[in-house]
Short mmCIF file of C-alpha atoms and ligand atoms in Angstrom, two decimals:
data_model
loop_
_atom_site.label_atom_id
_atom_site.label_comp_id
_atom_site.label_asym_id
_atom_site.label_seq_id
_atom_site.Cartn_x
_atom_site.Cartn_y
_atom_site.Cartn_z
CA MET A 252 -0.09 0.57 0.32
CA THR A 253 1.52 3.82 -0.48
CA MET A 254 0.87 6.90 0.66
CA THR A 255 1.35 10.03 -0.37
CA GLU A 256 0.99 13.42 1.61
CA ILE A 257 -1.12 16.03 -0.14
CA THR A 258 0.98 19.23 -0.74
CA ARG A 259 -0.89 22.67 0.02
CA LYS A 260 -0.47 26.09 -1.23
CA GLN A 261 0.60 28.83 0.92
CA PRO A 262 -2.76 30.08 2.82
CA LEU A 263 -4.78 32.72 2.21
CA ARG A 264 -6.42 33.85 5.34
CA VAL A 265 -9.56 35.28 5.22
CA ALA A 266 -11.68 37.19 7.81
CA VAL A 267 -15.33 38.26 6.64
CA ILE A 268 -16.70 40.61 8.25
CA GLY A 269 -21.17 40.45 8.42
CA ALA A 270 -23.40 37.23 8.49
CA GLY A 271 -25.65 37.74 6.50
CA PHE A 272 -27.21 36.66 2.80
CA MET A 273 -23.75 37.95 1.41
CA ALA A 274 -21.26 36.50 3.70
CA ARG A 275 -23.13 33.45 2.92
CA ALA A 276 -22.19 33.78 -0.56
CA HIS A 277 -19.29 34.51 -0.19
CA SER A 278 -18.22 31.47 2.41
CA HIS A 279 -19.16 29.57 -0.04
CA ALA A 280 -17.17 30.69 -2.44
CA TRP A 281 -14.16 30.75 -0.64
CA ARG A 282 -14.67 27.47 0.46
CA THR A 283 -15.13 26.07 -2.68
CA ALA A 284 -13.21 28.06 -5.18
CA PRO A 285 -9.91 26.24 -4.41
CA ARG A 286 -11.88 22.89 -4.92
CA PHE A 287 -12.75 23.72 -8.76
CA PHE A 288 -10.04 26.18 -9.35
CA ASP A 289 -6.29 26.11 -9.81
CA LEU A 290 -5.70 29.06 -7.23
CA SER A 291 -1.94 29.62 -6.26
CA ARG A 292 -2.98 30.37 -2.84
CA GLU A 293 -5.28 28.19 -0.41
CA PRO A 294 -8.24 30.40 1.00
CA GLN A 295 -8.90 29.53 4.36
CA LEU A 296 -11.85 30.54 6.46
CA ALA A 297 -10.19 32.11 9.68
CA VAL A 298 -12.88 33.79 11.17
CA LEU A 299 -16.15 35.44 10.54
CA VAL A 300 -16.98 38.69 12.45
CA SER A 301 -20.49 39.42 13.22
CA ARG A 302 -22.23 42.12 16.32
CA ASP A 303 -24.66 39.32 17.09
CA ALA A 304 -23.04 36.62 18.79
CA GLU A 305 -25.45 33.92 18.49
CA ARG A 306 -25.69 34.72 14.67
CA GLY A 307 -22.18 35.24 14.35
CA ARG A 308 -22.14 31.52 16.51
CA GLN A 309 -24.10 29.57 14.49
CA ALA A 310 -23.26 31.18 10.78
CA ALA A 311 -18.99 30.60 11.14
CA HIS A 312 -19.81 27.25 12.53
CA THR A 313 -22.66 26.04 9.06
CA TRP A 314 -20.59 28.13 6.68
CA GLY A 315 -17.54 26.40 8.35
CA TRP A 316 -15.46 29.21 9.96
CA GLU A 317 -12.81 28.19 12.14
CA SER A 318 -13.75 30.76 14.74
CA TRP A 319 -15.77 33.69 15.50
CA SER A 320 -15.22 37.06 16.86
CA ASP A 321 -17.85 40.56 17.18
CA ASP A 322 -14.86 42.80 16.99
CA TRP A 323 -13.60 43.59 13.20
CA ALA A 324 -10.82 46.18 14.30
CA ALA A 325 -9.16 43.33 16.29
CA VAL A 326 -9.69 41.30 13.63
CA ILE A 327 -7.71 43.46 11.52
CA ASP A 328 -5.06 43.80 13.62
CA ARG A 329 -4.20 39.80 13.56
CA ALA A 330 -1.06 39.34 12.18
CA ASP A 331 -2.65 36.04 10.60
CA ILE A 332 -5.16 37.90 8.54
CA ASP A 333 -3.98 37.99 5.31
CA VAL A 334 -7.59 39.30 3.12
CA VAL A 335 -10.52 41.14 4.63
CA ASP A 336 -13.89 40.30 3.66
CA ILE A 337 -16.39 43.33 3.45
CA CYS A 338 -20.00 41.75 3.35
CA THR A 339 -21.99 44.25 5.58
CA PRO A 340 -24.28 47.95 4.58
CA GLY A 341 -22.84 50.31 2.67
CA ASP A 342 -22.37 52.38 5.71
CA THR A 343 -19.73 50.93 6.83
CA HIS A 344 -17.49 49.77 3.79
CA ALA A 345 -15.34 52.92 4.30
CA GLU A 346 -14.45 52.62 7.80
CA ILE A 347 -13.46 48.47 7.49
CA ALA A 348 -12.23 49.01 4.23
CA ILE A 349 -9.80 51.90 5.15
CA ALA A 350 -8.24 50.24 8.52
CA ALA A 351 -8.19 47.06 7.18
CA LEU A 352 -6.18 48.34 3.78
CA ARG A 353 -3.99 50.78 6.48
CA ALA A 354 -3.34 47.63 8.37
CA GLY A 355 -1.87 45.95 4.87
CA LYS A 356 -4.88 43.52 4.31
CA HIS A 357 -6.20 42.78 1.34
CA VAL A 358 -9.60 43.68 0.29
CA LEU A 359 -12.63 42.63 -1.02
CA CYS A 360 -16.13 44.62 -0.71
CA GLU A 361 -19.49 44.11 -1.76
CA LYS A 362 -20.86 46.98 -3.78
CA PRO A 363 -22.02 49.52 -3.66
CA LEU A 364 -18.82 50.30 -2.96
CA ALA A 365 -19.97 52.95 -0.44
CA ASN A 366 -22.95 55.03 0.30
CA ASP A 367 -21.97 58.52 -1.80
CA PRO A 368 -18.86 59.41 -3.48
CA ALA A 369 -17.13 60.94 -0.74
CA ASP A 370 -16.69 57.85 1.40
CA ALA A 371 -16.30 56.00 -1.79
CA ALA A 372 -12.54 58.76 -3.06
CA ASP A 373 -11.66 57.88 -0.13
CA MET A 374 -11.74 54.07 -0.40
CA VAL A 375 -9.88 54.79 -3.62
CA ALA A 376 -6.73 56.94 -1.63
CA ALA A 377 -6.51 54.47 0.67
CA ALA A 378 -6.35 51.43 -1.98
CA GLU A 379 -4.19 52.95 -3.71
CA LEU A 380 -1.68 53.79 -1.11
CA ALA A 381 -1.99 50.31 0.07
CA GLU A 382 -1.89 49.06 -4.06
CA ARG A 383 1.92 50.86 -3.78
CA ARG A 384 2.68 47.79 -0.68
CA GLY A 385 1.20 45.33 -3.41
CA ILE A 386 -1.82 44.95 -1.29
CA ILE A 387 -4.94 44.55 -3.67
CA ALA A 388 -8.44 45.85 -3.41
CA MET A 389 -11.68 44.86 -5.35
CA CYS A 390 -15.36 45.05 -4.79
CA GLY A 391 -17.76 42.76 -5.38
CA TYR A 392 -19.92 43.56 -8.18
CA SER A 393 -20.14 39.67 -9.10
CA TYR A 394 -22.60 39.55 -12.20
CA ARG A 395 -19.71 40.34 -14.19
CA ARG A 396 -18.24 36.69 -13.33
CA THR A 397 -21.64 35.41 -15.20
CA PRO A 398 -19.91 33.02 -17.71
CA ALA A 399 -22.38 34.58 -20.39
CA LEU A 400 -22.01 37.97 -19.58
CA ALA A 401 -17.96 37.49 -19.74
CA LEU A 402 -18.33 35.66 -22.55
CA ALA A 403 -20.31 39.05 -23.80
CA ARG A 404 -17.44 41.29 -23.02
CA ARG A 405 -15.09 39.21 -25.12
CA LEU A 406 -17.01 40.07 -27.70
CA ILE A 407 -17.34 43.27 -27.68
CA ASP A 408 -13.60 43.12 -27.47
CA GLU A 409 -13.45 41.08 -30.36
CA GLY A 410 -14.99 43.93 -32.41
CA ALA A 411 -18.34 41.72 -33.07
CA LEU A 412 -20.94 44.75 -32.33
CA GLY A 413 -18.82 47.35 -33.96
CA THR A 414 -19.32 50.93 -32.65
CA ILE A 415 -21.98 50.59 -29.35
CA ARG A 416 -25.10 52.56 -29.87
CA HIS A 417 -27.56 51.33 -27.12
CA VAL A 418 -27.34 50.00 -24.10
CA ARG A 419 -31.16 48.68 -22.43
CA ALA A 420 -30.65 47.65 -19.14
CA GLN A 421 -32.67 46.73 -15.92
CA TYR A 422 -32.80 44.98 -13.02
CA LEU A 423 -36.04 43.52 -11.85
CA GLN A 424 -37.12 41.97 -8.64
CA ASP A 425 -40.45 41.88 -7.19
CA TRP A 426 -39.49 40.71 -3.22
CA LEU A 427 -40.71 44.05 -1.84
CA SER A 428 -44.33 43.92 -4.37
CA ASP A 429 -46.30 43.34 -1.03
CA ALA A 430 -47.10 46.77 0.69
CA ASP A 431 -46.83 43.95 3.97
CA ALA A 432 -43.30 42.63 2.97
CA PRO A 433 -41.13 43.67 6.51
CA HIS A 434 -38.44 46.29 6.19
CA THR A 435 -34.77 45.94 5.90
CA TRP A 436 -31.62 47.69 6.23
CA ARG A 437 -32.15 48.07 2.51
CA LEU A 438 -34.82 50.12 2.73
CA ASP A 439 -32.87 52.33 5.14
CA ARG A 440 -30.93 55.84 3.74
CA ALA A 441 -28.07 55.62 6.70
CA ALA A 442 -27.96 52.03 6.29
CA ALA A 443 -27.76 51.43 2.46
CA GLY A 444 -27.65 55.15 0.65
CA SER A 445 -30.08 54.34 -1.69
CA GLY A 446 -33.11 51.26 -2.34
CA ALA A 447 -32.63 49.90 -5.77
CA LEU A 448 -30.59 51.83 -7.37
CA GLY A 449 -27.78 51.56 -5.27
CA ASP A 450 -28.95 47.91 -4.77
CA ILE A 451 -29.68 46.35 -7.98
CA GLY A 452 -29.20 49.90 -10.00
CA ALA A 453 -25.15 50.01 -9.57
CA HIS A 454 -25.16 46.35 -10.75
CA SER A 455 -26.51 47.74 -14.18
CA ILE A 456 -24.22 50.25 -14.59
CA ASP A 457 -20.83 48.54 -14.00
CA THR A 458 -21.82 45.75 -16.50
CA ALA A 459 -22.66 48.51 -18.97
CA GLN A 460 -19.83 50.40 -18.05
CA TRP A 461 -17.77 47.28 -17.81
CA LEU A 462 -19.15 45.22 -21.02
CA THR A 463 -18.77 48.46 -23.00
CA GLY A 464 -15.25 49.92 -21.64
CA ASP A 465 -17.33 53.45 -21.65
CA ARG A 466 -18.83 55.10 -18.99
CA ILE A 467 -21.45 56.84 -18.20
CA ASP A 468 -21.39 60.92 -17.87
CA GLY A 469 -24.86 62.11 -17.71
CA VAL A 470 -28.37 61.00 -17.09
CA SER A 471 -31.55 62.42 -16.75
CA ALA A 472 -33.33 60.23 -14.04
CA HIS A 473 -37.00 60.01 -12.21
CA LEU A 474 -37.05 57.68 -8.25
CA ARG A 475 -40.27 56.79 -6.54
CA THR A 476 -40.87 54.56 -3.01
CA PHE A 477 -44.46 53.29 -4.20
CA VAL A 478 -44.54 52.13 -0.17
CA SER A 479 -43.84 54.62 2.33
CA SER A 480 -43.43 52.67 5.62
CA ARG A 481 -43.21 48.91 5.87
CA PRO A 482 -44.07 46.11 9.11
CA ARG A 483 -40.96 46.71 11.25
CA ARG A 484 -38.96 42.87 12.23
CA SER A 485 -37.01 42.27 15.10
CA ALA A 486 -34.13 40.76 13.67
CA GLU A 487 -32.66 40.61 9.91
CA VAL A 488 -31.58 37.26 7.66
CA GLY A 489 -31.53 37.36 4.11
CA LEU A 490 -33.81 39.18 2.68
CA GLY A 491 -36.95 40.56 4.36
CA GLY A 492 -35.66 39.06 7.41
CA THR A 493 -36.90 36.21 9.95
CA GLY A 494 -37.37 37.88 13.24
CA ASP A 495 -40.74 38.54 14.56
CA LEU A 496 -43.25 41.33 13.62
CA ASP A 497 -44.09 43.74 16.71
CA GLY A 498 -46.88 45.33 14.90
CA ALA A 499 -44.71 48.84 14.50
CA ARG A 500 -44.22 50.27 10.91
CA VAL A 501 -40.76 51.89 10.28
CA PRO A 502 -40.90 54.39 7.15
CA VAL A 503 -39.64 54.41 4.28
CA ASP A 504 -36.83 56.80 3.25
CA VAL A 505 -35.28 55.34 -0.31
CA ASP A 506 -36.49 54.61 -4.02
CA ASP A 507 -38.55 51.59 -4.28
CA ALA A 508 -37.72 51.84 -8.22
CA ALA A 509 -35.49 54.11 -10.70
CA ALA A 510 -35.74 54.91 -14.33
CA PHE A 511 -32.88 56.88 -16.24
CA ILE A 512 -31.70 57.55 -19.64
CA ALA A 513 -27.93 57.70 -19.81
CA GLY A 514 -25.13 59.73 -21.78
CA PHE A 515 -22.24 57.63 -22.27
CA ALA A 516 -18.94 59.43 -22.90
CA GLY A 517 -18.15 57.81 -26.50
CA GLY A 518 -21.41 58.82 -27.42
CA ALA A 519 -24.26 55.66 -26.74
CA LEU A 520 -27.74 56.17 -25.44
CA GLY A 521 -28.03 54.24 -22.63
CA VAL A 522 -32.33 53.57 -21.15
CA PHE A 523 -32.06 51.93 -17.08
CA GLU A 524 -34.48 50.54 -14.84
CA ALA A 525 -33.74 49.28 -11.24
CA THR A 526 -37.25 48.40 -9.44
CA ARG A 527 -37.58 45.83 -6.54
CA MET A 528 -41.46 45.88 -7.98
CA ALA A 529 -42.08 44.25 -11.13
CA LEU A 530 -44.22 41.64 -9.42
CA GLY A 531 -43.49 37.83 -11.76
CA ARG A 532 -39.88 39.62 -12.31
CA ARG A 533 -37.43 37.66 -9.42
CA ASN A 534 -33.95 38.31 -10.54
CA ALA A 535 -34.39 39.75 -13.96
CA ASN A 536 -30.62 41.58 -14.34
CA ARG A 537 -31.11 41.86 -18.04
CA ILE A 538 -29.27 43.91 -20.48
CA GLU A 539 -28.95 44.28 -24.28
CA ILE A 540 -26.15 46.00 -26.16
CA ASN A 541 -26.84 46.68 -30.10
CA GLY A 542 -23.74 48.01 -31.90
CA ASP A 543 -23.26 48.74 -35.97
CA ARG A 544 -22.12 45.47 -36.33
CA GLY A 545 -23.93 43.04 -33.76
CA ALA A 546 -25.85 43.01 -30.44
CA ILE A 547 -26.32 41.04 -26.96
CA ALA A 548 -28.96 40.17 -25.11
CA PHE A 549 -28.71 38.64 -21.38
CA ASP A 550 -31.14 37.84 -18.62
CA PHE A 551 -29.79 36.61 -15.27
CA GLU A 552 -33.06 34.53 -14.89
CA ARG A 553 -31.95 32.53 -17.75
CA MET A 554 -27.87 33.02 -16.68
CA ASN A 555 -26.03 30.67 -18.82
CA GLU A 556 -27.19 32.08 -22.08
CA LEU A 557 -26.28 34.50 -24.32
CA GLU A 558 -28.53 36.29 -27.18
CA PHE A 559 -26.22 37.00 -30.07
CA TYR A 560 -26.31 38.73 -33.46
CA SER A 561 -24.50 39.28 -36.26
CA GLU A 562 -24.64 41.56 -39.42
CA ASP A 563 -21.82 39.13 -40.52
CA ASP A 564 -24.08 36.01 -40.96
CA ALA A 565 -25.28 35.60 -44.11
CA PRO A 566 -28.39 37.92 -44.66
CA ASP A 567 -31.14 34.92 -45.46
CA ARG A 568 -30.12 33.29 -41.88
CA ARG A 569 -29.31 36.62 -39.75
CA GLY A 570 -30.96 36.07 -36.23
CA PHE A 571 -30.44 36.31 -32.43
CA ARG A 572 -28.46 33.09 -31.36
CA ARG A 573 -28.68 31.75 -28.06
CA ILE A 574 -25.47 30.48 -27.10
CA GLN A 575 -25.29 28.11 -24.06
CA ALA A 576 -21.93 29.88 -22.22
CA THR A 577 -21.65 26.08 -20.91
CA ASP A 578 -18.73 25.07 -23.26
CA PRO A 579 -14.78 24.56 -22.02
CA THR A 580 -13.95 27.43 -24.48
CA HIS A 581 -16.56 29.89 -22.93
CA PRO A 582 -14.87 32.04 -19.46
CA TYR A 583 -14.80 30.45 -16.30
CA ALA A 584 -16.51 26.77 -17.80
CA SER A 585 -13.79 24.08 -18.29
CA ALA A 586 -13.77 24.02 -14.70
CA TRP A 587 -16.90 22.83 -14.13
CA TRP A 588 -19.55 20.74 -15.26
CA PRO A 589 -19.88 18.79 -19.18
CA THR A 590 -21.33 21.35 -21.72
CA GLY A 591 -24.91 22.21 -21.29
CA HIS A 592 -24.83 21.63 -17.55
CA GLY A 593 -25.02 24.94 -16.15
CA LEU A 594 -24.31 27.18 -12.97
CA GLY A 595 -26.23 29.25 -10.48
CA TYR A 596 -25.92 32.57 -8.72
CA GLU A 597 -23.40 30.79 -6.36
CA HIS A 598 -20.80 30.58 -9.41
CA THR A 599 -20.26 34.50 -10.20
CA PHE A 600 -18.80 34.43 -6.06
CA ILE A 601 -16.46 31.29 -6.24
CA HIS A 602 -15.37 32.75 -9.65
CA GLN A 603 -14.65 36.78 -7.73
CA VAL A 604 -12.68 34.60 -6.10
CA VAL A 605 -10.79 33.48 -8.38
CA ASP A 606 -10.04 36.61 -10.16
CA PHE A 607 -9.42 38.41 -6.62
CA VAL A 608 -6.92 35.32 -5.91
CA GLY A 609 -5.68 35.43 -9.56
CA SER A 610 -4.95 39.00 -9.15
CA LEU A 611 -2.80 38.43 -6.38
CA ASP A 612 -0.04 37.25 -8.72
CA GLY A 613 -0.07 41.03 -9.79
CA VAL A 614 -3.16 40.68 -12.54
CA GLY A 615 -4.68 43.68 -11.68
CA ALA A 616 -7.80 43.86 -9.45
CA SER A 617 -11.08 44.66 -11.20
CA PRO A 618 -13.57 46.17 -10.31
CA SER A 619 -11.01 48.34 -8.92
CA PHE A 620 -12.24 50.75 -6.56
CA ALA A 621 -11.81 53.83 -8.86
CA GLU A 622 -14.05 51.93 -11.00
CA ALA A 623 -16.63 51.48 -8.53
CA LEU A 624 -15.99 54.71 -7.12
CA GLN A 625 -17.53 55.69 -11.10
CA VAL A 626 -20.41 53.76 -10.32
CA GLN A 627 -20.91 55.40 -7.33
CA ARG A 628 -20.46 58.60 -8.71
CA VAL A 629 -23.65 57.16 -11.77
CA LEU A 630 -25.32 56.69 -8.49
CA ALA A 631 -25.03 60.85 -7.01
CA ALA A 632 -25.54 62.30 -10.87
CA VAL A 633 -28.75 59.82 -10.69
CA GLU A 634 -30.24 61.12 -7.41
CA GLU A 635 -29.34 64.88 -7.73
CA SER A 636 -31.43 64.84 -11.56
CA ALA A 637 -34.31 62.87 -9.86
CA ALA A 638 -34.00 65.25 -7.14
CA ASP A 639 -34.78 68.28 -9.57
CA GLU A 640 -37.32 66.58 -11.98
CA GLY A 641 -35.49 64.62 -14.45
CA ARG A 642 -33.04 67.65 -15.72
CA TYR A 643 -29.90 65.89 -17.48
CA THR A 644 -27.20 66.05 -14.64
CA ARG A 645 -23.23 65.74 -15.77
CA VAL A 646 -21.34 62.75 -13.82
CA ARG A 647 -19.14 64.75 -11.38
C1 LIG B 1139 -31.35 42.53 -3.23
O1 LIG B 1139 -32.05 43.20 -3.88
C2 LIG B 1139 -30.36 41.34 -3.73
O2 LIG B 1139 -29.44 40.59 -3.00
C3 LIG B 1139 -28.74 42.44 -3.99
O3 LIG B 1139 -27.91 43.10 -2.94
C4 LIG B 1139 -27.32 41.67 -4.60
O4 LIG B 1139 -26.58 42.67 -4.80
C5 LIG B 1139 -28.47 41.23 -5.75
O5 LIG B 1139 -26.81 39.73 -6.64
C6 LIG B 1139 -29.30 40.09 -5.99
O6 LIG B 1139 -30.41 41.00 -4.56
#
């Protein structure tokens, strides 16, 4: 009988801050990424941080973390931590990320980067200083890591769409359609910065700018709040919370829906919509881009598929074709299952970990904090425009 010891790679010790839905997705990703991808370092789930003792202990146990803490500042000071992964509401991002970068930790921070451009700019300054010491900072716009969208990016980079004229992006959810759906921190301006706009519209803005390689430089926007107060819950886990209702209602001070047209610096025209009240649409993160040579269309509710139209096809067979982005030639796909077997939401976070660890080898983390700051500036311009009845507003 022979027995050989498995040689392990250099560990990458991770601390996740948060114990909600996102921390759960990230925990799974840190654990799974090295099981399917050949990473240069071996992520280790060192410590989960949560203010809530019971929830933190439980989450750390269930998701496979070595330990739990209620003190993020102490965790950041620990010499054995390499990465700080921030999965808390937006109002806490700047303080934690800046402290972590100063302490020499690599940072992965959930989107949107912050609740306003000023905090985001401070985070960019800290990231740029840290980068000189080989420390990386990345923002978690996870949809970039959907294979079908990464394929769209490849097609656009190759010139298959030609000059981009139209960007049509909608992010439609319906989990807040019911006026009695409970209040959550995602409806609290102090914690979340904005409503559907920053929560899901930010994804569309990032995706659109990343796919086109262009930036939005002006917007004309409208925001709506359809339900002005919601039942209070004693605790919150996942979307909408799980704690008991106590009969009180909490005011909603963010948008339920956002709609805006956008001018791109390169001349393309964009139309954006973000809502968590589009009844029947569960997580329809959609984008369609038309150029003068071709077009792509994508809907996350069919996340394994990309529609592609090309003027290069013979005239008698032109039309959108439906590509299943599950072939080994497609981005990320060769690490997974046989062609056609499909991936899910969680895979985008696994790919995010793969790219994050990859960027430690000097590839350059993207979306960088600077890219995420540009998204923040668009969000701010949308709010400014909406406050002025849709006046066309420059992104500054
Ligand atoms: C809630 O609307 C939410 O969880 C967003 O916060 C995420 O960014 C998105 O991926 C799914 O929906």
